[in-house]
mmCIF file of C-alpha atoms in Angstrom:
data_model
loop_
_atom_site.group_PDB
_atom_site.id
_atom_site.type_symbol
_atom_site.label_atom_id
_atom_site.label_comp_id
_atom_site.label_asym_id
_atom_site.label_seq_id
_atom_site.Cartn_x
_atom_site.Cartn_y
_atom_site.Cartn_z
ATOM 1 C CA MET P 1 -35.121 57.061 64.041
ATOM 2 C CA ALA P 2 -31.010 57.261 64.264
ATOM 3 C CA ALA P 3 -29.163 55.214 66.227
ATOM 4 C CA SER P 4 -27.351 56.307 68.976
ATOM 5 C CA VAL P 5 -23.492 56.018 68.599
ATOM 6 C CA ASP P 6 -21.608 55.291 72.384
ATOM 7 C CA PRO P 7 -19.056 58.415 72.718
ATOM 8 C CA LEU P 8 -16.370 56.480 72.863
ATOM 9 C CA VAL P 9 -16.558 55.025 69.975
ATOM 10 C CA VAL P 10 -17.040 58.431 68.386
ATOM 11 C CA GLY P 11 -14.179 59.650 70.392
ATOM 12 C CA ARG P 12 -11.866 56.739 69.086
ATOM 13 C CA VAL P 13 -11.040 55.688 72.665
ATOM 14 C CA ILE P 14 -12.230 51.825 72.114
ATOM 15 C CA GLY P 15 -10.310 50.691 68.876
ATOM 16 C CA ASP P 16 -7.752 52.911 69.432
ATOM 17 C CA VAL P 17 -7.065 53.045 72.854
ATOM 18 C CA LEU P 18 -9.791 50.186 74.435
ATOM 19 C CA ASP P 19 -11.300 46.929 73.504
ATOM 20 C CA MET P 20 -14.824 47.526 73.474
ATOM 21 C CA PHE P 21 -16.305 46.677 76.640
ATOM 22 C CA VAL P 22 -19.353 46.751 78.556
ATOM 23 C CA PRO P 23 -18.786 48.631 81.903
ATOM 24 C CA THR P 24 -20.133 47.305 85.670
ATOM 25 C CA VAL P 25 -19.857 50.157 86.985
ATOM 26 C CA THR P 26 -20.360 53.676 86.555
ATOM 27 C CA MET P 27 -18.288 56.550 87.573
ATOM 28 C CA SER P 28 -19.352 60.394 88.005
ATOM 29 C CA VAL P 29 -16.052 62.512 87.106
ATOM 30 C CA TYR P 30 -16.453 66.520 88.216
ATOM 31 C CA TYR P 31 -13.413 69.093 87.467
ATOM 32 C CA GLY P 32 -14.859 71.898 89.577
ATOM 33 C CA SER P 33 -18.532 72.501 89.017
ATOM 34 C CA LYS P 34 -17.994 71.004 85.738
ATOM 35 C CA HIS P 35 -18.972 67.438 85.178
ATOM 36 C CA VAL P 36 -17.041 66.038 82.474
ATOM 37 C CA THR P 37 -18.539 63.254 80.246
ATOM 38 C CA ASN P 38 -17.149 61.032 77.592
ATOM 39 C CA GLY P 39 -16.338 63.321 74.471
ATOM 40 C CA CYS P 40 -16.646 66.648 76.028
ATOM 41 C CA ASP P 41 -14.067 69.945 75.972
ATOM 42 C CA ILE P 42 -12.797 71.031 78.590
ATOM 43 C CA LYS P 43 -9.623 73.771 78.943
ATOM 44 C CA PRO P 44 -6.157 72.974 80.360
ATOM 45 C CA SER P 45 -7.170 75.797 82.988
ATOM 46 C CA ILE P 46 -9.480 74.246 85.206
ATOM 47 C CA THR P 47 -7.404 70.926 85.313
ATOM 48 C CA ILE P 48 -4.672 72.086 88.054
ATOM 49 C CA ASN P 49 -6.201 69.458 90.582
ATOM 50 C CA PRO P 50 -6.907 66.287 90.273
ATOM 51 C CA PRO P 51 -11.139 66.027 89.212
ATOM 52 C CA LYS P 52 -13.500 64.717 92.151
ATOM 53 C CA VAL P 53 -14.372 61.468 90.966
ATOM 54 C CA ALA P 54 -17.112 59.396 92.019
ATOM 55 C CA ILE P 55 -17.081 55.067 91.404
ATOM 56 C CA ASP P 56 -20.042 53.189 91.850
ATOM 57 C CA GLY P 57 -20.116 49.122 92.744
ATOM 58 C CA LEU P 58 -19.549 47.280 95.762
ATOM 59 C CA PRO P 59 -18.145 48.318 99.569
ATOM 60 C CA ASP P 60 -16.286 44.924 99.427
ATOM 61 C CA GLN P 61 -14.815 45.477 95.527
ATOM 62 C CA LEU P 62 -12.386 47.668 95.273
ATOM 63 C CA TYR P 63 -10.754 49.835 91.478
ATOM 64 C CA THR P 64 -8.416 51.198 89.807
ATOM 65 C CA LEU P 65 -7.985 54.829 88.157
ATOM 66 C CA VAL P 66 -5.574 55.323 85.383
ATOM 67 C CA MET P 67 -5.794 58.500 84.073
ATOM 68 C CA THR P 68 -3.647 58.607 80.717
ATOM 69 C CA ASP P 69 -3.126 60.624 77.506
ATOM 70 C CA PRO P 70 -2.683 58.775 74.299
ATOM 71 C CA ASP P 71 -2.147 61.436 72.251
ATOM 72 C CA ALA P 72 0.969 62.269 73.676
ATOM 73 C CA PRO P 73 3.166 64.644 72.863
ATOM 74 C CA SER P 74 0.561 65.533 69.004
ATOM 75 C CA PRO P 75 -2.674 63.809 68.479
ATOM 76 C CA SER P 76 -1.425 64.115 64.961
ATOM 77 C CA GLU P 77 2.159 61.708 66.006
ATOM 78 C CA PRO P 78 1.126 60.134 69.023
ATOM 79 C CA SER P 79 4.345 59.114 69.270
ATOM 80 C CA MET P 80 4.815 58.708 73.435
ATOM 81 C CA ARG P 81 1.325 57.084 73.181
ATOM 82 C CA GLU P 82 -0.279 56.313 77.137
ATOM 83 C CA TRP P 83 1.781 58.646 78.952
ATOM 84 C CA VAL P 84 0.534 58.475 82.277
ATOM 85 C CA HIS P 85 -1.142 60.920 84.709
ATOM 86 C CA TRP P 86 -2.843 59.190 87.152
ATOM 87 C CA ILE P 87 -3.115 55.646 88.615
ATOM 88 C CA VAL P 88 -4.996 55.248 91.691
ATOM 89 C CA SER P 89 -5.456 51.692 92.652
ATOM 90 C CA ASP P 90 -7.299 49.600 96.204
ATOM 91 C CA ILE P 91 -10.151 51.950 96.118
ATOM 92 C CA PRO P 92 -13.768 51.215 97.216
ATOM 93 C CA GLY P 93 -16.275 50.444 96.096
ATOM 94 C CA GLY P 94 -18.887 53.384 96.229
ATOM 95 C CA THR P 95 -16.408 55.509 97.416
ATOM 96 C CA ASN P 96 -13.701 58.067 95.688
ATOM 97 C CA PRO P 97 -9.974 58.233 94.618
ATOM 98 C CA THR P 98 -9.158 59.466 97.935
ATOM 99 C CA ARG P 99 -9.806 56.265 99.779
ATOM 100 C CA GLY P 100 -7.591 53.932 97.530
ATOM 101 C CA LYS P 101 -4.123 54.379 97.196
ATOM 102 C CA GLU P 102 -2.364 57.039 95.049
ATOM 103 C CA ILE P 103 0.768 54.825 92.676
ATOM 104 C CA LEU P 104 1.351 57.934 90.831
ATOM 105 C CA GLY P 105 0.439 60.888 91.881
ATOM 106 C CA TYR P 106 -1.814 63.221 89.485
ATOM 107 C CA MET P 107 -0.367 65.446 86.941
ATOM 108 C CA GLY P 108 -2.974 67.497 85.632
ATOM 109 C CA PRO P 109 -3.046 67.910 81.453
ATOM 110 C CA ARG P 110 -0.987 69.683 79.894
ATOM 111 C CA PRO P 111 -0.583 69.672 75.973
ATOM 112 C CA PRO P 112 2.149 71.296 74.145
ATOM 113 C CA VAL P 113 0.475 70.297 70.432
ATOM 114 C CA GLY P 114 -3.553 70.241 69.850
ATOM 115 C CA ILE P 115 -6.132 68.825 71.393
ATOM 116 C CA HIS P 116 -6.075 65.524 73.170
ATOM 117 C CA ARG P 117 -7.954 63.127 74.845
ATOM 118 C CA TYR P 118 -8.290 62.410 78.236
ATOM 119 C CA ILE P 119 -8.528 59.387 79.247
ATOM 120 C CA LEU P 120 -9.845 57.179 82.851
ATOM 121 C CA PRO P 121 -11.060 53.686 81.937
#
């Protein structure tokens, strides 16, 4: 039986963007009716508006959501890496980013060249 490999490792998010970590809460992300999971492809046309994000966790704990593109401006030459697309802080657990403080307004993905990874750690 083959061992499953974490899509964050396969997509080079772990090691290239983030250090190995153990998740403490779960999060679900939707662009319209499209459920976004680790490693899935989405078209830029559905990312005009911010995704719907639900963050589990305890209501008395606060979370921060950051959306970045580690492949800017191009996956083959990511000289601007960690282009930030969205930051929301102070999100109570069990809610969504609309309950937090938007530090940087949402800027939807607009990759100029190639296919980019967008990270919501």
